[in-house]
Coordinates of C-alpha atoms and ligand atoms in Angstrom, one line a residue:
X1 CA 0.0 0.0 0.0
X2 CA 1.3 3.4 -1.2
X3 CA 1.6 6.0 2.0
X4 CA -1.6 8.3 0.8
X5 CA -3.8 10.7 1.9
X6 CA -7.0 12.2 0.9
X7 CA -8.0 15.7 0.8
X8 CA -11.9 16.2 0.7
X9 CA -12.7 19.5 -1.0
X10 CA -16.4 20.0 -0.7
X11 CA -18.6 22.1 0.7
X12 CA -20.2 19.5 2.3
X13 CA -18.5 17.4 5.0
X14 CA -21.0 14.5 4.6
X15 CA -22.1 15.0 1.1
X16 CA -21.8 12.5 -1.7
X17 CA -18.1 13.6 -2.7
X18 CA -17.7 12.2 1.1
X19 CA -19.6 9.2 0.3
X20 CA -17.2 8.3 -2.5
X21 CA -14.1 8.9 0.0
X22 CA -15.7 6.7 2.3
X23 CA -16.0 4.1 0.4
X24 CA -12.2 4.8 -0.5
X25 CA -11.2 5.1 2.7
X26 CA -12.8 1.7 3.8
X27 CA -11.2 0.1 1.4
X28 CA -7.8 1.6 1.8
X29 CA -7.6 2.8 5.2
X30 CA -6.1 6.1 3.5
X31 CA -6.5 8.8 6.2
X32 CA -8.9 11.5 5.1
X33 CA -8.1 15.3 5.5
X34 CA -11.5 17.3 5.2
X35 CA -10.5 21.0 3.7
X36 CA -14.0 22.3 5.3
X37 CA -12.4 21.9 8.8
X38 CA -9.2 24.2 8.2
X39 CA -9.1 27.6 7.8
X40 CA -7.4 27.9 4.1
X41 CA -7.6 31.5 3.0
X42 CA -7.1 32.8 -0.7
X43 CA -3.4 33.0 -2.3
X44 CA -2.5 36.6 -0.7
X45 CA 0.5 38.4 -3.0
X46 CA 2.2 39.5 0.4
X47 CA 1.3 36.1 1.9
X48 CA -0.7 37.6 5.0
X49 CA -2.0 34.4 5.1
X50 CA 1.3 32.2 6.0
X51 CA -0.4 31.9 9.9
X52 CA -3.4 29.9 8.4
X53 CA -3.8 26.7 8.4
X54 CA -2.3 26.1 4.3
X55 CA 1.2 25.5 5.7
X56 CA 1.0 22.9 8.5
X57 CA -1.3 21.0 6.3
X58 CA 1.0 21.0 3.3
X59 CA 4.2 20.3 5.3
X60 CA 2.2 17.3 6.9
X61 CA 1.7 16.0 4.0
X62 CA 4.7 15.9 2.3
X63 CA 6.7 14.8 4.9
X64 CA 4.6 11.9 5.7
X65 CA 3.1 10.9 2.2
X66 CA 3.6 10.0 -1.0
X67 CA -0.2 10.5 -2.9
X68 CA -2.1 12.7 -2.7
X69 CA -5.6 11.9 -3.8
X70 CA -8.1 15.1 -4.3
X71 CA -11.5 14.4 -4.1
X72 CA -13.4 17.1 -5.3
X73 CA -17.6 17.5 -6.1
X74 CA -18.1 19.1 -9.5
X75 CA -19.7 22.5 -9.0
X76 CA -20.2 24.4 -12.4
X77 CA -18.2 22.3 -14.4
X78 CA -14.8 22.8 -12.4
X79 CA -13.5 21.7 -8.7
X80 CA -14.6 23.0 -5.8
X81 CA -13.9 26.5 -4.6
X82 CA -12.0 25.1 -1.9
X83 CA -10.4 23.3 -3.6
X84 CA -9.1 25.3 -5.6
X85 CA -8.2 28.1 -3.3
X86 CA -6.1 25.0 -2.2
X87 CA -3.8 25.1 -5.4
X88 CA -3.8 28.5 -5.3
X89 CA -1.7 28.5 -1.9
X90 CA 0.5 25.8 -4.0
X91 CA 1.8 29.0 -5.1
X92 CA 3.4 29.3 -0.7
X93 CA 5.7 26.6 -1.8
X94 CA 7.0 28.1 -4.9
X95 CA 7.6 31.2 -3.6
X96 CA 8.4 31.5 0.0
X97 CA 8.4 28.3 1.0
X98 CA 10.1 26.7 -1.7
X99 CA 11.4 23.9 0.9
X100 CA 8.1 22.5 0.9
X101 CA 7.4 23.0 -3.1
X102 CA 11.0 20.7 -3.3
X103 CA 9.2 18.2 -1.7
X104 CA 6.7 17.8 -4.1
X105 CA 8.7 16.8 -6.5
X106 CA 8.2 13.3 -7.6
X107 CA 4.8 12.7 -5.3
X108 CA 1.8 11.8 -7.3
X109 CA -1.4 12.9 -7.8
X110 CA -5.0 11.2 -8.2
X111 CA -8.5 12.3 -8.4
X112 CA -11.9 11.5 -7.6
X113 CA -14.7 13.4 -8.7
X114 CA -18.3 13.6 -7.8
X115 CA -20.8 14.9 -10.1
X116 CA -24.8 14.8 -11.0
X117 CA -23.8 14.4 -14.1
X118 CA -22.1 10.8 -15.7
X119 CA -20.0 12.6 -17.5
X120 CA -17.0 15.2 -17.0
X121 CA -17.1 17.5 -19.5
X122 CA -13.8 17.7 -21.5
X123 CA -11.1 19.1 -20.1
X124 CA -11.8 18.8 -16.4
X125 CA -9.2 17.0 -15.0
X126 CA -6.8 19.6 -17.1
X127 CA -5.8 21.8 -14.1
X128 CA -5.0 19.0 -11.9
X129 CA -2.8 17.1 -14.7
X130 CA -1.4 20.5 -15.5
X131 CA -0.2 21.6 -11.6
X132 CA 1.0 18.0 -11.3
X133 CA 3.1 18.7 -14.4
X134 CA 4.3 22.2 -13.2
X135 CA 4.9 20.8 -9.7
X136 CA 6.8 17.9 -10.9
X137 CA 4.6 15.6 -9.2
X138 CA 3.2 12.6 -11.2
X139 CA -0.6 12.3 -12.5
X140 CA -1.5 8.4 -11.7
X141 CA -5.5 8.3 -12.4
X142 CA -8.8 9.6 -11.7
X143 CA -12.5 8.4 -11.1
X144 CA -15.6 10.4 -12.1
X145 CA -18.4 9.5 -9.7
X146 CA -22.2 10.6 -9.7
X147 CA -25.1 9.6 -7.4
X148 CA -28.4 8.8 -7.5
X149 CA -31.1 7.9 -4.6
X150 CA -28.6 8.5 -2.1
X151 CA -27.2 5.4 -3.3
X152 CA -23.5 4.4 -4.7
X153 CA -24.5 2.6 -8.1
X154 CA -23.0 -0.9 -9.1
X155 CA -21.2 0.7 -11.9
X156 CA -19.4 3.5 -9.7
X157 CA -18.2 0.8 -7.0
X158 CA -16.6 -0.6 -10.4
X159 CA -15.3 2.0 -11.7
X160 CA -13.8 3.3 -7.5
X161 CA -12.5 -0.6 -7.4
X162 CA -10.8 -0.1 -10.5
X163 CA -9.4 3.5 -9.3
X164 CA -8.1 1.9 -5.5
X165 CA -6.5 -1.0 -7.8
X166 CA -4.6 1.7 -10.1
X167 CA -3.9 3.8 -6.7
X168 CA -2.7 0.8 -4.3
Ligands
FMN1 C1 -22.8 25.0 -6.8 C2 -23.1 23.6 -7.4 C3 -22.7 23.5 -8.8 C4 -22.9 22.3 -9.4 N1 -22.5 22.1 -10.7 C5 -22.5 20.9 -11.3 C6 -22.0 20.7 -12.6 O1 -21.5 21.6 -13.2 N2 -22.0 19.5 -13.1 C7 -22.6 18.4 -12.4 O2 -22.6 17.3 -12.9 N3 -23.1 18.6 -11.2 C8 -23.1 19.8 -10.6 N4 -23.6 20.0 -9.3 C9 -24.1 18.8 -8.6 C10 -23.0 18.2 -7.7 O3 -21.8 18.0 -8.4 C11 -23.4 16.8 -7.2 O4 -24.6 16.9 -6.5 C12 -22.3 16.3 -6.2 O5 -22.6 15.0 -5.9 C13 -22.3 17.1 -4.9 O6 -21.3 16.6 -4.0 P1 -21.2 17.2 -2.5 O7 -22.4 16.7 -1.8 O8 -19.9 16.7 -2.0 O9 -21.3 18.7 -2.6 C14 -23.5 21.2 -8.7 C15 -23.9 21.4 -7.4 C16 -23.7 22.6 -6.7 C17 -24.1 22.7 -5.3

């Protein structure tokens, strides 16, 4: 098992993005970081911000881990707004805490999404594959997920099984 972790970006805490990292988590025993919790401000250009919680989180993580797997509901056709507030403060580590940006070099990335819809539209996954690229971290896979009745369908335990398999 790969030393992971996986950071829940949604603005729900026990919504249905949760229910897919549940099921994830279950299966993996992949410890779950919930972005809703920590106080994760917008990328400031005098970095006002460096006393939030951005920095502990990040340096947790790559010291201790090796994957990061972003799960992330789709709201208008794009990750999460706190989610992406999160790779905004990416920026910390490139700029003044480049220590931290070293370390993610070589860690991979994966990502789960959770939608009404079956389908992504095309080029979702782009900003993710494109940071990973920029970052020098490594793009492994992704799962689109939706839900219906509450329920997790048949076909998206499939296609998670297929994702841990790939992530493992
Ligand atoms: C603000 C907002 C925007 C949404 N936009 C989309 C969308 O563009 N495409 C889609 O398939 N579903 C969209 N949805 C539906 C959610 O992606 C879907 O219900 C998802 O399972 C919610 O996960 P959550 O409970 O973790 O928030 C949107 C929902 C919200 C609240």
């Amino acid at each position: 098992m790969k030393k992971a972790i996986i950071v829940l970006g949604s603005s729900n805490s026990e919504g249905e993005t949760y229910k897919m990292v549940k099921f994830v988590h279950q299966k993996t025993n992949f410890p779950v970081v919930d972005l809703k919790t920590k106080n994760i401000l917008e990328f400031d250009y005098e970095f006002k911000n460096s006393k939030d919680d951005f920095l502990p989180l990040i340096e947790e993580i790559v010291t201790n881990y090796t994957l990061i797997i972003f799960a992330t509901p789709v709201y208008w056709y794009a990750m999460s707004g706190i989610l992406k507030t999160f790779f905004d403060r990416f920026s910390d580590c490139l700029k003044t805490r480049k220590d931290l940006g070293r370390k993610l070099r070589g860690m991979e990335m994966a990502v789960i999404s959770c939608g009404h819809d079956k389908e992504l539209k095309k080029g979702f996954q782009m900003p993710f594959k494109e940071s990973a690229n920029y970052l020098g971290m490594n793009y492994l896979t992704d799962v689109h997920c939706w839900i219906r009745n509450e329920e997790i369908s048949e076909t998206v335990k499939e296609n998670l099984n297929t994702f841990i398999e790939k992530i493992k």
